């Protein structure tokens, strides 16, 4: 079996494409989450350990571990260091200090893993000609500059918002994006040579800024445009 990352003929390991803790909110009263699909002839089946696929060898799988651990820690751990951005006394975004390289590499490696996976859950993810570039960034531990595979994150502050639909592609003002759902978070990953649409610019992961996670109301999801100016005014550059 050929490892999709190092290209060597090796035994491949079962690896989670989306790290396991991002499925944890789905485990209700010790029942396993079920995978539901509109694929013809597919019946809901239990998915006790999330979704996994054999795409890489054990050595390559280890490359992802520190990034997976970091993303789970920074996104899922509740702590007092979190600050909020408020507008009219309403919380509109979380602000946290973060390690740009590790979080960025987590998201681009997630996009790469979903692209090379043949699991039907990731059938709508295919970065096509960008795949060799992302693979090289993973092998070089290179997170790229903020515009390269730019990432923005939002979160639903509602338990219902932790549903995990399959990721899909979407065009924001004509720019190609992939949307991933992770335990209430939505990550928007750009796969396009053109720059980020202007309304999203203030929200992308950037080494000179804290992590900004826009809070969205699950029942009446808001537009990015609402906070563009506020973020621009209130988030100081480091
Ligand atoms: Zn390998």
PDB file of C-alpha atoms and ligand atoms in Angstrom:
ATOM      1  CA  UNK A   1       0.000   0.000   0.000  1.00  0.00           C
ATOM      2  CA  UNK A   2       1.372   3.408  -0.960  1.00  0.00           C
ATOM      3  CA  UNK A   3       1.348   6.065   1.751  1.00  0.00           C
ATOM      4  CA  UNK A   4      -0.284   9.183   0.324  1.00  0.00           C
ATOM      5  CA  UNK A   5       2.105  11.482   2.180  1.00  0.00           C
ATOM      6  CA  UNK A   6       5.623   9.984   1.904  1.00  0.00           C
ATOM      7  CA  UNK A   7       4.846   7.952  -1.233  1.00  0.00           C
ATOM      8  CA  UNK A   8       6.554   4.832   0.189  1.00  0.00           C
ATOM      9  CA  UNK A   9       5.170   1.305  -0.008  1.00  0.00           C
ATOM     10  CA  UNK A  10       4.242   0.704   3.631  1.00  0.00           C
ATOM     11  CA  UNK A  11       1.558  -0.709   5.872  1.00  0.00           C
ATOM     12  CA  UNK A  12      -1.113   1.971   6.242  1.00  0.00           C
ATOM     13  CA  UNK A  13      -2.775   2.780   9.557  1.00  0.00           C
ATOM     14  CA  UNK A  14      -6.377   3.626  10.308  1.00  0.00           C
ATOM     15  CA  UNK A  15      -6.386   7.317  11.050  1.00  0.00           C
ATOM     16  CA  UNK A  16      -9.069   9.768  11.995  1.00  0.00           C
ATOM     17  CA  UNK A  17      -9.525  12.444   9.385  1.00  0.00           C
ATOM     18  CA  UNK A  18     -11.299  14.665  11.927  1.00  0.00           C
ATOM     19  CA  UNK A  19      -9.667  14.119  15.358  1.00  0.00           C
ATOM     20  CA  UNK A  20     -11.792  12.122  17.777  1.00  0.00           C
ATOM     21  CA  UNK A  21     -12.474  14.827  20.375  1.00  0.00           C
ATOM     22  CA  UNK A  22     -14.292  16.891  17.767  1.00  0.00           C
ATOM     23  CA  UNK A  23     -16.949  14.151  17.736  1.00  0.00           C
ATOM     24  CA  UNK A  24     -17.259  13.979  21.538  1.00  0.00           C
ATOM     25  CA  UNK A  25     -20.240  16.378  21.805  1.00  0.00           C
ATOM     26  CA  UNK A  26     -22.097  13.928  19.564  1.00  0.00           C
ATOM     27  CA  UNK A  27     -21.913  11.158  22.158  1.00  0.00           C
ATOM     28  CA  UNK A  28     -25.207  11.555  23.989  1.00  0.00           C
ATOM     29  CA  UNK A  29     -25.904   9.326  27.009  1.00  0.00           C
ATOM     30  CA  UNK A  30     -23.217   6.882  25.987  1.00  0.00           C
ATOM     31  CA  UNK A  31     -24.825   6.226  22.625  1.00  0.00           C
ATOM     32  CA  UNK A  32     -22.617   6.256  19.588  1.00  0.00           C
ATOM     33  CA  UNK A  33     -23.310   8.874  16.951  1.00  0.00           C
ATOM     34  CA  UNK A  34     -24.727   7.535  13.715  1.00  0.00           C
ATOM     35  CA  UNK A  35     -23.580   8.354  10.245  1.00  0.00           C
ATOM     36  CA  UNK A  36     -26.499   9.359   8.082  1.00  0.00           C
ATOM     37  CA  UNK A  37     -26.167   9.818   4.362  1.00  0.00           C
ATOM     38  CA  UNK A  38     -28.427  10.533   1.404  1.00  0.00           C
ATOM     39  CA  UNK A  39     -26.372   8.031  -0.626  1.00  0.00           C
ATOM     40  CA  UNK A  40     -28.785   5.592  -2.327  1.00  0.00           C
ATOM     41  CA  UNK A  41     -29.043   2.304  -0.463  1.00  0.00           C
ATOM     42  CA  UNK A  42     -27.192   3.608   2.587  1.00  0.00           C
ATOM     43  CA  UNK A  43     -28.643   2.873   6.017  1.00  0.00           C
ATOM     44  CA  UNK A  44     -27.672   4.808   9.148  1.00  0.00           C
ATOM     45  CA  UNK A  45     -24.866   3.033  10.939  1.00  0.00           C
ATOM     46  CA  UNK A  46     -23.218   3.510  14.275  1.00  0.00           C
ATOM     47  CA  UNK A  47     -19.920   5.279  14.242  1.00  0.00           C
ATOM     48  CA  UNK A  48     -18.459   4.603  17.699  1.00  0.00           C
ATOM     49  CA  UNK A  49     -15.059   6.058  16.977  1.00  0.00           C
ATOM     50  CA  UNK A  50     -15.787   8.682  14.347  1.00  0.00           C
ATOM     51  CA  UNK A  51     -14.711   8.436  10.742  1.00  0.00           C
ATOM     52  CA  UNK A  52     -11.362   6.995   9.779  1.00  0.00           C
ATOM     53  CA  UNK A  53      -9.557   5.912   6.667  1.00  0.00           C
ATOM     54  CA  UNK A  54      -6.273   4.294   5.678  1.00  0.00           C
ATOM     55  CA  UNK A  55      -4.339   7.022   3.900  1.00  0.00           C
ATOM     56  CA  UNK A  56      -0.895   7.212   5.525  1.00  0.00           C
ATOM     57  CA  UNK A  57       1.789   5.070   7.226  1.00  0.00           C
ATOM     58  CA  UNK A  58       2.407   5.193  10.970  1.00  0.00           C
ATOM     59  CA  UNK A  59       5.407   7.550  10.636  1.00  0.00           C
ATOM     60  CA  UNK A  60       3.378  10.055   8.596  1.00  0.00           C
ATOM     61  CA  UNK A  61       0.414   9.760  10.952  1.00  0.00           C
ATOM     62  CA  UNK A  62       2.747  10.987  13.715  1.00  0.00           C
ATOM     63  CA  UNK A  63       3.326  14.221  11.780  1.00  0.00           C
ATOM     64  CA  UNK A  64      -0.338  15.135  12.319  1.00  0.00           C
ATOM     65  CA  UNK A  65      -0.506  14.259  16.053  1.00  0.00           C
ATOM     66  CA  UNK A  66       0.903  17.481  17.581  1.00  0.00           C
ATOM     67  CA  UNK A  67      -1.295  19.607  15.302  1.00  0.00           C
ATOM     68  CA  UNK A  68      -4.402  17.521  16.078  1.00  0.00           C
ATOM     69  CA  UNK A  69      -3.673  17.697  19.824  1.00  0.00           C
ATOM     70  CA  UNK A  70      -3.135  21.434  19.665  1.00  0.00           C
ATOM     71  CA  UNK A  71      -6.320  22.155  17.684  1.00  0.00           C
ATOM     72  CA  UNK A  72      -8.395  20.076  20.113  1.00  0.00           C
ATOM     73  CA  UNK A  73      -6.792  21.859  23.067  1.00  0.00           C
ATOM     74  CA  UNK A  74      -7.123  25.401  21.769  1.00  0.00           C
ATOM     75  CA  UNK A  75     -10.656  25.024  20.409  1.00  0.00           C
ATOM     76  CA  UNK A  76     -12.274  22.672  22.922  1.00  0.00           C
ATOM     77  CA  UNK A  77     -10.736  23.672  26.265  1.00  0.00           C
ATOM     78  CA  UNK A  78     -12.794  26.167  28.224  1.00  0.00           C
ATOM     79  CA  UNK A  79     -10.592  28.459  30.256  1.00  0.00           C
ATOM     80  CA  UNK A  80     -10.467  31.864  31.853  1.00  0.00           C
ATOM     81  CA  UNK A  81      -8.043  33.202  29.276  1.00  0.00           C
ATOM     82  CA  UNK A  82     -10.796  33.529  26.708  1.00  0.00           C
ATOM     83  CA  UNK A  83     -11.899  37.082  26.094  1.00  0.00           C
ATOM     84  CA  UNK A  84     -14.961  38.267  24.246  1.00  0.00           C
ATOM     85  CA  UNK A  85     -15.567  40.968  21.763  1.00  0.00           C
ATOM     86  CA  UNK A  86     -18.890  42.642  22.473  1.00  0.00           C
ATOM     87  CA  UNK A  87     -21.232  44.760  20.426  1.00  0.00           C
ATOM     88  CA  UNK A  88     -24.240  46.396  22.091  1.00  0.00           C
ATOM     89  CA  UNK A  89     -23.463  44.232  25.157  1.00  0.00           C
ATOM     90  CA  UNK A  90     -23.815  41.055  23.103  1.00  0.00           C
ATOM     91  CA  UNK A  91     -20.876  38.657  22.751  1.00  0.00           C
ATOM     92  CA  UNK A  92     -19.978  38.499  19.094  1.00  0.00           C
ATOM     93  CA  UNK A  93     -16.552  36.820  19.063  1.00  0.00           C
ATOM     94  CA  UNK A  94     -14.054  34.878  21.168  1.00  0.00           C
ATOM     95  CA  UNK A  95     -10.510  36.155  21.278  1.00  0.00           C
ATOM     96  CA  UNK A  96      -7.605  33.930  22.306  1.00  0.00           C
ATOM     97  CA  UNK A  97      -3.857  33.918  22.015  1.00  0.00           C
ATOM     98  CA  UNK A  98      -2.740  31.036  19.810  1.00  0.00           C
ATOM     99  CA  UNK A  99       0.114  29.437  17.903  1.00  0.00           C
ATOM    100  CA  UNK A 100      -0.436  30.318  14.253  1.00  0.00           C
ATOM    101  CA  UNK A 101       1.805  27.587  12.802  1.00  0.00           C
ATOM    102  CA  UNK A 102       0.265  24.680  14.696  1.00  0.00           C
ATOM    103  CA  UNK A 103      -3.373  25.675  14.203  1.00  0.00           C
ATOM    104  CA  UNK A 104      -2.871  26.550  10.534  1.00  0.00           C
ATOM    105  CA  UNK A 105      -1.062  23.265   9.871  1.00  0.00           C
ATOM    106  CA  UNK A 106      -3.900  21.398  11.567  1.00  0.00           C
ATOM    107  CA  UNK A 107      -6.472  22.922   9.216  1.00  0.00           C
ATOM    108  CA  UNK A 108      -4.491  22.548   6.013  1.00  0.00           C
ATOM    109  CA  UNK A 109      -3.614  18.950   6.940  1.00  0.00           C
ATOM    110  CA  UNK A 110      -7.328  18.342   7.622  1.00  0.00           C
ATOM    111  CA  UNK A 111      -8.127  19.647   4.133  1.00  0.00           C
ATOM    112  CA  UNK A 112      -5.400  17.430   2.645  1.00  0.00           C
ATOM    113  CA  UNK A 113      -6.536  14.313   4.559  1.00  0.00           C
ATOM    114  CA  UNK A 114     -10.156  14.890   3.495  1.00  0.00           C
ATOM    115  CA  UNK A 115      -9.022  15.327  -0.122  1.00  0.00           C
ATOM    116  CA  UNK A 116      -7.037  12.075  -0.317  1.00  0.00           C
ATOM    117  CA  UNK A 117      -9.577  10.083   1.709  1.00  0.00           C
ATOM    118  CA  UNK A 118     -11.954   7.953  -0.322  1.00  0.00           C
ATOM    119  CA  UNK A 119     -14.490   7.796   2.536  1.00  0.00           C
ATOM    120  CA  UNK A 120     -17.907   8.943   1.278  1.00  0.00           C
ATOM    121  CA  UNK A 121     -18.161  11.467   4.142  1.00  0.00           C
ATOM    122  CA  UNK A 122     -15.456  13.519   2.381  1.00  0.00           C
ATOM    123  CA  UNK A 123     -16.751  13.018  -1.156  1.00  0.00           C
ATOM    124  CA  UNK A 124     -17.309  16.767  -1.663  1.00  0.00           C
ATOM    125  CA  UNK A 125     -13.730  17.669  -0.709  1.00  0.00           C
ATOM    126  CA  UNK A 126     -11.213  17.679  -3.537  1.00  0.00           C
ATOM    127  CA  UNK A 127      -8.662  20.457  -3.842  1.00  0.00           C
ATOM    128  CA  UNK A 128      -7.485  19.113  -7.221  1.00  0.00           C
ATOM    129  CA  UNK A 129      -4.325  20.941  -8.403  1.00  0.00           C
ATOM    130  CA  UNK A 130      -3.638  22.329  -4.914  1.00  0.00           C
ATOM    131  CA  UNK A 131      -3.046  18.857  -3.448  1.00  0.00           C
ATOM    132  CA  UNK A 132       0.741  18.619  -4.169  1.00  0.00           C
ATOM    133  CA  UNK A 133       1.255  22.127  -2.745  1.00  0.00           C
ATOM    134  CA  UNK A 134      -0.563  21.316   0.518  1.00  0.00           C
ATOM    135  CA  UNK A 135       1.293  17.993   0.800  1.00  0.00           C
ATOM    136  CA  UNK A 136       4.622  19.830   0.481  1.00  0.00           C
ATOM    137  CA  UNK A 137       3.602  22.373   3.139  1.00  0.00           C
ATOM    138  CA  UNK A 138       2.809  19.471   5.496  1.00  0.00           C
ATOM    139  CA  UNK A 139       6.159  17.765   4.771  1.00  0.00           C
ATOM    140  CA  UNK A 140       8.026  21.080   5.263  1.00  0.00           C
ATOM    141  CA  UNK A 141       6.021  22.041   8.402  1.00  0.00           C
ATOM    142  CA  UNK A 142       5.259  25.262   6.536  1.00  0.00           C
ATOM    143  CA  UNK A 143       1.995  27.000   7.541  1.00  0.00           C
ATOM    144  CA  UNK A 144       2.351  29.528   4.703  1.00  0.00           C
ATOM    145  CA  UNK A 145       1.364  33.174   4.958  1.00  0.00           C
ATOM    146  CA  UNK A 146      -2.156  34.116   6.130  1.00  0.00           C
ATOM    147  CA  UNK A 147      -3.536  34.396   2.564  1.00  0.00           C
ATOM    148  CA  UNK A 148      -2.244  30.942   1.540  1.00  0.00           C
ATOM    149  CA  UNK A 149      -5.122  28.543   2.267  1.00  0.00           C
ATOM    150  CA  UNK A 150      -6.530  31.311   4.483  1.00  0.00           C
ATOM    151  CA  UNK A 151      -8.696  30.129   7.356  1.00  0.00           C
ATOM    152  CA  UNK A 152     -11.565  31.769   9.226  1.00  0.00           C
ATOM    153  CA  UNK A 153     -13.480  30.142  12.099  1.00  0.00           C
ATOM    154  CA  UNK A 154     -16.961  30.700  13.482  1.00  0.00           C
ATOM    155  CA  UNK A 155     -18.817  28.971  16.300  1.00  0.00           C
ATOM    156  CA  UNK A 156     -22.433  28.308  17.101  1.00  0.00           C
ATOM    157  CA  UNK A 157     -23.133  28.969  20.775  1.00  0.00           C
ATOM    158  CA  UNK A 158     -25.883  26.404  20.948  1.00  0.00           C
ATOM    159  CA  UNK A 159     -25.749  22.645  21.712  1.00  0.00           C
ATOM    160  CA  UNK A 160     -27.747  22.037  18.527  1.00  0.00           C
ATOM    161  CA  UNK A 161     -24.927  23.662  16.626  1.00  0.00           C
ATOM    162  CA  UNK A 162     -22.598  20.727  17.324  1.00  0.00           C
ATOM    163  CA  UNK A 163     -24.102  18.626  14.542  1.00  0.00           C
ATOM    164  CA  UNK A 164     -21.416  17.429  12.165  1.00  0.00           C
ATOM    165  CA  UNK A 165     -22.631  17.496   8.569  1.00  0.00           C
ATOM    166  CA  UNK A 166     -20.206  16.411   5.876  1.00  0.00           C
ATOM    167  CA  UNK A 167     -17.792  19.098   4.687  1.00  0.00           C
ATOM    168  CA  UNK A 168     -18.454  20.769   1.353  1.00  0.00           C
ATOM    169  CA  UNK A 169     -17.148  23.350  -1.096  1.00  0.00           C
ATOM    170  CA  UNK A 170     -18.620  26.819  -1.332  1.00  0.00           C
ATOM    171  CA  UNK A 171     -17.825  30.011  -3.254  1.00  0.00           C
ATOM    172  CA  UNK A 172     -17.567  33.224  -1.215  1.00  0.00           C
ATOM    173  CA  UNK A 173     -17.786  36.069  -3.743  1.00  0.00           C
ATOM    174  CA  UNK A 174     -16.530  33.652  -6.393  1.00  0.00           C
ATOM    175  CA  UNK A 175     -13.536  32.453  -4.290  1.00  0.00           C
ATOM    176  CA  UNK A 176     -13.286  28.695  -3.652  1.00  0.00           C
ATOM    177  CA  UNK A 177     -13.675  27.617  -0.033  1.00  0.00           C
ATOM    178  CA  UNK A 178     -14.149  24.373   1.871  1.00  0.00           C
ATOM    179  CA  UNK A 179     -16.355  24.328   4.961  1.00  0.00           C
ATOM    180  CA  UNK A 180     -15.667  21.869   7.789  1.00  0.00           C
ATOM    181  CA  UNK A 181     -17.926  21.343  10.827  1.00  0.00           C
ATOM    182  CA  UNK A 182     -16.100  20.500  14.063  1.00  0.00           C
ATOM    183  CA  UNK A 183     -18.097  20.248  17.306  1.00  0.00           C
ATOM    184  CA  UNK A 184     -19.946  23.527  16.795  1.00  0.00           C
ATOM    185  CA  UNK A 185     -17.097  25.260  14.991  1.00  0.00           C
ATOM    186  CA  UNK A 186     -17.138  25.922  11.284  1.00  0.00           C
ATOM    187  CA  UNK A 187     -13.775  26.314   9.574  1.00  0.00           C
ATOM    188  CA  UNK A 188     -13.694  28.090   6.221  1.00  0.00           C
ATOM    189  CA  UNK A 189     -10.565  27.107   4.289  1.00  0.00           C
ATOM    190  CA  UNK A 190      -9.674  28.919   1.071  1.00  0.00           C
ATOM    191  CA  UNK A 191      -8.272  26.894  -1.844  1.00  0.00           C
ATOM    192  CA  UNK A 192      -7.839  29.616  -4.425  1.00  0.00           C
ATOM    193  CA  UNK A 193      -4.972  31.787  -5.697  1.00  0.00           C
ATOM    194  CA  UNK A 194      -7.114  34.924  -5.481  1.00  0.00           C
ATOM    195  CA  UNK A 195      -7.167  36.910  -2.205  1.00  0.00           C
ATOM    196  CA  UNK A 196      -9.686  36.458   0.595  1.00  0.00           C
ATOM    197  CA  UNK A 197     -12.964  38.388   0.032  1.00  0.00           C
ATOM    198  CA  UNK A 198     -12.703  41.759   1.793  1.00  0.00           C
ATOM    199  CA  UNK A 199     -15.453  41.039   4.335  1.00  0.00           C
ATOM    200  CA  UNK A 200     -13.472  38.066   5.660  1.00  0.00           C
ATOM    201  CA  UNK A 201     -10.024  39.673   5.779  1.00  0.00           C
ATOM    202  CA  UNK A 202     -10.116  40.688   9.443  1.00  0.00           C
ATOM    203  CA  UNK A 203     -11.037  37.181  10.557  1.00  0.00           C
ATOM    204  CA  UNK A 204      -8.367  35.021   8.956  1.00  0.00           C
ATOM    205  CA  UNK A 205      -5.700  33.298  11.053  1.00  0.00           C
ATOM    206  CA  UNK A 206      -2.709  35.575  11.243  1.00  0.00           C
ATOM    207  CA  UNK A 207       0.530  35.329  13.290  1.00  0.00           C
ATOM    208  CA  UNK A 208       0.367  39.001  14.328  1.00  0.00           C
ATOM    209  CA  UNK A 209      -3.149  38.801  15.724  1.00  0.00           C
ATOM    210  CA  UNK A 210      -5.028  36.807  18.346  1.00  0.00           C
ATOM    211  CA  UNK A 211      -7.368  34.055  17.214  1.00  0.00           C
ATOM    212  CA  UNK A 212     -10.802  35.546  16.507  1.00  0.00           C
ATOM    213  CA  UNK A 213     -13.759  33.177  16.464  1.00  0.00           C
ATOM    214  CA  UNK A 214     -16.985  34.789  15.390  1.00  0.00           C
ATOM    215  CA  UNK A 215     -19.983  33.614  17.437  1.00  0.00           C
ATOM    216  CA  UNK A 216     -23.020  32.815  15.350  1.00  0.00           C
ATOM    217  CA  UNK A 217     -26.577  32.335  16.425  1.00  0.00           C
ATOM    218  CA  UNK A 218     -27.584  28.875  15.307  1.00  0.00           C
ATOM    219  CA  UNK A 219     -31.202  29.880  14.796  1.00  0.00           C
ATOM    220  CA  UNK A 220     -30.509  33.072  12.872  1.00  0.00           C
ATOM    221  CA  UNK A 221     -26.990  32.860  11.524  1.00  0.00           C
ATOM    222  CA  UNK A 222     -25.376  36.216  11.034  1.00  0.00           C
ATOM    223  CA  UNK A 223     -23.313  37.653   8.282  1.00  0.00           C
ATOM    224  CA  UNK A 224     -19.591  38.327   8.592  1.00  0.00           C
ATOM    225  CA  UNK A 225     -20.152  41.860   7.350  1.00  0.00           C
ATOM    226  CA  UNK A 226     -21.784  42.891  10.628  1.00  0.00           C
ATOM    227  CA  UNK A 227     -18.563  42.740  12.563  1.00  0.00           C
ATOM    228  CA  UNK A 228     -15.967  43.578   9.963  1.00  0.00           C
ATOM    229  CA  UNK A 229     -15.653  47.198  11.089  1.00  0.00           C
ATOM    230  CA  UNK A 230     -15.870  46.406  14.788  1.00  0.00           C
ATOM    231  CA  UNK A 231     -13.105  43.826  14.589  1.00  0.00           C
ATOM    232  CA  UNK A 232     -10.983  46.187  12.561  1.00  0.00           C
ATOM    233  CA  UNK A 233     -11.409  48.914  15.153  1.00  0.00           C
ATOM    234  CA  UNK A 234     -11.095  46.848  18.335  1.00  0.00           C
ATOM    235  CA  UNK A 235      -8.488  44.152  17.689  1.00  0.00           C
ATOM    236  CA  UNK A 236      -5.070  45.708  18.045  1.00  0.00           C
ATOM    237  CA  UNK A 237      -2.162  44.250  16.115  1.00  0.00           C
ATOM    238  CA  UNK A 238       0.404  42.677  18.466  1.00  0.00           C
TER     239      UNK A 238
HETATM  240 ZN1  LIG B   1       4.200   7.718   5.003  1.00  0.00          ZN
END
